[in-house]
Amino acid sequence: MGKILKVAWVEYIGFMTSKRVLFMLFAFIFLAEDVVGKMGSIAAEYGYKIGRLEPIILIFSYQIHAMIIPIMFVVMLSNFPSNEKSGYFTMCRINRLSWLFGEVIYAGMVGFTFILFLFAGTAAWIWKDSAFMTEWSPYMSKLYMEFPEVYEWNDRLFIKTETLAQGKPVGVMLHSVGLMMLYLLVLTLLLALFKLLSLKRVGIFLTVSITLIGVALDNFNSVAKWIFPIVQGIYESHFIAYLARTEFPLAYSYIYFGVLIVVLCLINAKLVKRYVITEESGS
């Protein structure tokens, strides 16, 4: 286990000191300008406070914004698992399976850092117009009744009723982060699978494609959409609008991810035994 964690740590430090980390900043700036800043402006103009967890919950809930996270994640890990020099000499002292799982843990660390960075950044962006709340803020629960025209013009800046009716901010936040992390793990294992098959570009294309197609299908009442893991990874998708009713139980999504992750781990564990590891130059 120590050697696995060593691989993960060496790769993580290499990532955090590389230019790829700038993709986190680019994603945050876009989301802050397009979502969070506008939320803050409306809240300040009409005298409402926003809960500090609500901006990131909104980003995880709104399909167009939610898909930015996995796509940026794939871009940052486009060469995953890496054979660059920083990890090559570590590989010489461990077996292939330990190297692979070290790389997977590294990817999980990158995904969690990305989400943590978005949370801290969005909370700081609207700090003066927000407060920590265990209930939904007046901005989310009252503004639409007092100023319906403002809500109608800016509906994408509000968490939808199906999410508000199903839980409190802390619980929704934990589920949203948990489901997104599981989806990022699935993407990680898919990237690894195709890299081990020497089909890296196919893996990148596939992971981006299933994200885009899943988001597109999420707008339709189709059973087929639940095949796509991105739909399983969006909290809001599990509930029916304007009704306190579940369309797809959260527990099923956790089971879905659990089975898919185990299957992908077993396939990758088998493939890595035949993978020819050669050193790559850094990019």
Coordinates of C-alpha atoms in Angstrom, one line a residue:
M1 CA 0.0 0.0 0.0
G2 CA 2.9 2.4 0.8
K3 CA 4.2 2.0 -2.8
I4 CA 0.8 2.5 -4.3
L5 CA 0.4 5.8 -2.3
K6 CA 3.9 6.8 -3.3
V7 CA 2.9 6.5 -7.0
A8 CA -0.2 8.5 -6.4
W9 CA 1.7 11.2 -4.5
V10 CA 4.5 11.5 -7.0
E11 CA 2.0 11.9 -9.9
Y12 CA -0.2 14.3 -7.9
I13 CA 2.7 16.6 -7.1
G14 CA 3.7 16.4 -10.8
F15 CA 0.2 17.4 -11.8
M16 CA -0.1 20.3 -9.3
T17 CA 3.2 21.8 -10.6
S18 CA 2.2 21.4 -14.3
K19 CA 0.4 23.7 -16.7
R20 CA -2.6 21.2 -16.7
V21 CA -3.7 22.6 -13.3
L22 CA -4.7 25.8 -15.1
F23 CA -7.7 24.0 -16.6
M24 CA -9.2 24.1 -13.1
L25 CA -8.8 27.8 -13.0
F26 CA -10.3 28.2 -16.5
A27 CA -13.3 26.1 -15.5
F28 CA -13.8 28.1 -12.3
I29 CA -13.6 31.5 -14.1
F30 CA -16.2 30.4 -16.6
L31 CA -18.6 29.0 -14.0
A32 CA -18.0 32.0 -11.7
E33 CA -18.7 34.5 -14.4
D34 CA -21.6 32.6 -16.0
V35 CA -23.4 31.4 -12.8
V36 CA -22.1 32.5 -9.4
G37 CA -21.4 36.2 -10.2
K38 CA -24.9 36.6 -11.6
M39 CA -26.4 34.9 -8.6
G40 CA -24.6 37.3 -6.4
S41 CA -25.8 40.3 -8.4
I42 CA -29.5 39.3 -8.2
A43 CA -29.2 38.5 -4.5
A44 CA -27.6 41.9 -3.8
E45 CA -30.1 43.8 -6.0
Y46 CA -33.2 42.3 -4.3
G47 CA -31.8 42.0 -0.8
Y48 CA -31.5 38.2 -0.4
K49 CA -28.8 36.0 1.0
I50 CA -27.5 32.9 -0.7
G51 CA -26.4 29.8 1.1
R52 CA -22.7 29.1 0.7
L53 CA -23.3 25.6 -0.5
E54 CA -25.9 26.6 -3.1
P55 CA -23.7 27.8 -5.9
I56 CA -21.8 24.5 -6.1
I57 CA -25.0 22.5 -5.7
L58 CA -26.5 24.5 -8.6
I59 CA -23.4 23.8 -10.8
F60 CA -23.7 20.0 -10.0
S61 CA -27.5 20.1 -10.8
Y62 CA -27.6 22.1 -14.0
Q63 CA -26.7 19.6 -16.8
I64 CA -24.8 22.1 -19.1
H65 CA -22.6 23.2 -16.2
A66 CA -22.3 19.8 -14.6
M67 CA -20.7 18.4 -17.8
I68 CA -17.9 20.9 -17.7
I69 CA -16.4 19.1 -14.7
P70 CA -16.0 15.7 -16.2
I71 CA -14.9 17.1 -19.6
M72 CA -12.2 19.3 -17.9
F73 CA -11.2 16.3 -15.9
V74 CA -10.7 14.2 -19.0
V75 CA -8.7 17.0 -20.6
M76 CA -6.4 17.2 -17.5
L77 CA -5.9 13.4 -17.5
S78 CA -5.7 12.9 -21.2
N79 CA -2.5 11.0 -20.9
F80 CA -3.7 8.8 -18.0
P81 CA -2.2 6.5 -16.8
S82 CA 1.1 8.3 -17.3
N83 CA 4.4 6.7 -18.2
E84 CA 6.3 10.0 -17.8
K85 CA 9.7 10.1 -16.1
S86 CA 8.3 11.1 -12.7
G87 CA 6.4 7.9 -12.4
Y88 CA 8.7 5.6 -14.5
F89 CA 11.4 5.1 -11.9
T90 CA 8.7 4.4 -9.2
M91 CA 7.3 1.7 -11.5
C92 CA 10.6 0.0 -11.6
R93 CA 10.3 -0.8 -7.8
I94 CA 6.7 -2.1 -7.8
N95 CA 4.5 -4.5 -9.8
R96 CA 2.2 -3.4 -12.6
L97 CA -1.0 -3.8 -10.5
S98 CA 0.3 -1.5 -7.8
W99 CA 1.3 1.0 -10.4
L100 CA -2.2 1.0 -11.9
F101 CA -4.0 1.4 -8.6
G102 CA -1.5 4.1 -7.6
E103 CA -2.5 6.0 -10.8
V104 CA -6.2 5.5 -10.1
I105 CA -5.8 7.0 -6.6
Y106 CA -3.8 9.9 -8.1
A107 CA -6.8 10.5 -10.5
G108 CA -9.2 10.5 -7.6
M109 CA -7.0 13.0 -5.8
V110 CA -7.1 15.3 -8.9
G111 CA -10.9 15.0 -9.1
F112 CA -11.4 15.8 -5.4
T113 CA -9.0 18.7 -5.7
F114 CA -10.9 20.0 -8.6
I115 CA -14.3 19.8 -6.8
L116 CA -12.8 21.3 -3.6
F117 CA -11.3 24.2 -5.7
L118 CA -14.7 24.9 -7.3
F119 CA -16.4 24.8 -3.9
A120 CA -13.9 27.2 -2.2
G121 CA -13.8 29.5 -5.2
T122 CA -17.6 29.8 -5.6
A123 CA -18.1 30.4 -1.9
A124 CA -15.5 33.1 -1.8
W125 CA -16.9 34.7 -5.0
I126 CA -20.2 35.5 -3.3
W127 CA -19.0 35.7 0.3
K128 CA -20.5 39.1 1.1
D129 CA -23.9 38.1 -0.3
S130 CA -24.0 34.7 1.4
A131 CA -24.1 32.9 4.7
F132 CA -23.8 29.3 5.8
M133 CA -27.3 27.9 6.1
T134 CA -28.7 24.4 7.0
E135 CA -31.9 25.3 5.2
W136 CA -32.5 26.6 1.7
S137 CA -31.8 30.3 1.5
P138 CA -34.5 33.0 0.9
Y139 CA -32.8 33.5 -2.6
M140 CA -33.8 29.9 -3.5
S141 CA -37.1 29.5 -1.6
K142 CA -38.7 33.0 -1.7
L143 CA -37.5 35.1 -4.5
Y144 CA -39.4 33.2 -7.2
M145 CA -42.7 34.0 -5.3
E146 CA -42.0 37.7 -4.7
F147 CA -40.4 38.5 -8.0
P148 CA -41.6 35.8 -10.5
E149 CA -40.5 37.8 -13.5
V150 CA -36.9 37.8 -12.2
Y151 CA -37.0 34.0 -11.7
E152 CA -38.5 33.5 -15.1
W153 CA -35.7 35.5 -16.8
N154 CA -33.0 33.8 -14.8
D155 CA -34.3 30.3 -14.0
R156 CA -30.9 28.7 -14.7
L157 CA -29.5 30.6 -11.7
F158 CA -31.9 28.8 -9.3
I159 CA -31.8 25.3 -8.0
K160 CA -34.9 23.5 -9.3
T161 CA -37.9 22.5 -7.3
E162 CA -37.2 18.8 -7.6
T163 CA -33.9 19.3 -5.7
L164 CA -35.2 21.7 -3.1
A165 CA -38.1 19.3 -2.2
Q166 CA -35.8 16.3 -1.7
G167 CA -33.3 17.4 1.0
K168 CA -31.4 20.0 2.9
P169 CA -28.3 21.8 1.5
V170 CA -25.7 19.7 3.4
G171 CA -27.3 16.3 2.4
V172 CA -27.8 17.4 -1.3
M173 CA -24.2 18.6 -1.4
L174 CA -22.8 15.3 -0.1
H175 CA -24.8 13.3 -2.5
S176 CA -23.9 15.6 -5.4
V177 CA -20.2 15.4 -4.6
G178 CA -20.4 11.6 -4.0
L179 CA -22.1 10.9 -7.3
M180 CA -19.8 13.2 -9.3
M181 CA -16.7 11.6 -7.7
L182 CA -18.0 8.1 -8.7
Y183 CA -18.6 9.3 -12.2
L184 CA -15.1 10.7 -12.4
L185 CA -13.8 7.4 -11.2
V186 CA -15.6 5.6 -14.0
L187 CA -14.1 8.0 -16.5
T188 CA -10.7 7.3 -15.0
L189 CA -11.0 3.6 -15.4
L190 CA -12.3 4.0 -19.0
L191 CA -9.2 6.1 -19.8
A192 CA -7.0 3.5 -18.2
L193 CA -8.7 0.7 -20.1
F194 CA -8.2 2.3 -23.5
K195 CA -4.7 3.4 -22.7
L196 CA -3.8 -0.2 -21.8
L197 CA -5.3 -1.3 -25.1
S198 CA -3.1 1.3 -26.8
L199 CA -6.2 3.2 -27.9
K200 CA -5.7 6.4 -25.9
R201 CA -7.5 8.7 -28.4
V202 CA -10.5 6.4 -28.6
G203 CA -10.7 6.5 -24.8
I204 CA -10.7 10.3 -24.7
F205 CA -13.3 10.4 -27.5
L206 CA -15.5 7.8 -25.8
T207 CA -15.5 9.5 -22.3
V208 CA -16.3 12.9 -23.8
S209 CA -19.0 11.4 -26.0
I210 CA -20.8 9.5 -23.3
T211 CA -20.9 12.7 -21.2
L212 CA -22.3 14.8 -24.0
I213 CA -24.9 12.2 -25.1
G214 CA -25.9 11.5 -21.6
V215 CA -26.5 15.2 -20.9
A216 CA -28.5 15.5 -24.1
L217 CA -30.7 12.5 -23.2
D218 CA -31.2 13.8 -19.6
N219 CA -33.7 16.3 -21.0
F220 CA -36.0 13.5 -22.2
N221 CA -38.2 11.1 -20.2
S222 CA -36.5 8.0 -21.6
V223 CA -35.4 4.9 -19.7
A224 CA -32.4 4.7 -22.0
K225 CA -30.8 7.8 -20.4
W226 CA -30.1 5.8 -17.2
I227 CA -27.6 3.7 -19.2
F228 CA -25.3 6.8 -19.2
P229 CA -23.3 7.3 -16.0
I230 CA -23.4 11.1 -16.3
V231 CA -27.2 10.9 -15.7
Q232 CA -26.6 8.7 -12.7
G233 CA -24.1 11.3 -11.5
I234 CA -26.5 14.3 -11.4
Y235 CA -28.6 14.5 -8.2
E236 CA -31.4 16.5 -9.8
S237 CA -32.0 13.9 -12.5
H238 CA -33.3 11.4 -9.9
F239 CA -36.4 13.4 -9.1
I240 CA -39.6 14.5 -11.0
A241 CA -40.1 18.2 -11.3
Y242 CA -42.7 19.8 -9.1
L243 CA -43.5 16.5 -7.4
A244 CA -42.0 15.1 -4.2
R245 CA -41.5 11.8 -6.1
T246 CA -38.4 9.9 -7.1
E247 CA -37.9 8.9 -10.7
F248 CA -34.8 6.8 -10.1
P249 CA -33.7 5.9 -6.5
L250 CA -30.3 7.3 -5.4
A251 CA -29.5 3.8 -4.0
Y252 CA -29.8 2.3 -7.4
S253 CA -27.3 4.8 -8.8
Y254 CA -24.7 3.9 -6.1
I255 CA -25.2 0.2 -6.9
Y256 CA -24.9 1.0 -10.6
F257 CA -21.6 2.8 -10.0
G258 CA -20.4 0.1 -7.7
V259 CA -20.9 -2.7 -10.2
L260 CA -19.5 -0.7 -13.1
I261 CA -16.4 0.3 -11.1
V262 CA -15.7 -3.3 -10.0
V263 CA -16.1 -4.6 -13.5
L264 CA -13.8 -2.0 -14.9
C265 CA -11.2 -2.6 -12.2
L266 CA -11.2 -6.3 -13.0
I267 CA -10.8 -5.7 -16.7
N268 CA -7.9 -3.2 -16.1
A269 CA -6.2 -5.5 -13.6
K270 CA -6.2 -8.2 -16.3
L271 CA -5.0 -5.9 -19.1
V272 CA -2.2 -4.3 -17.1
K273 CA -0.5 -7.7 -16.8
R274 CA 0.1 -7.7 -20.6
Y275 CA 0.7 -4.0 -21.0
V276 CA 4.2 -3.1 -22.3
I277 CA 5.4 -0.2 -20.1
T278 CA 7.8 2.1 -21.9
E279 CA 8.9 5.5 -20.8
E280 CA 7.2 8.5 -22.3
S281 CA 8.5 12.0 -22.5
G282 CA 6.6 14.7 -20.5
S283 CA 4.2 17.0 -22.3

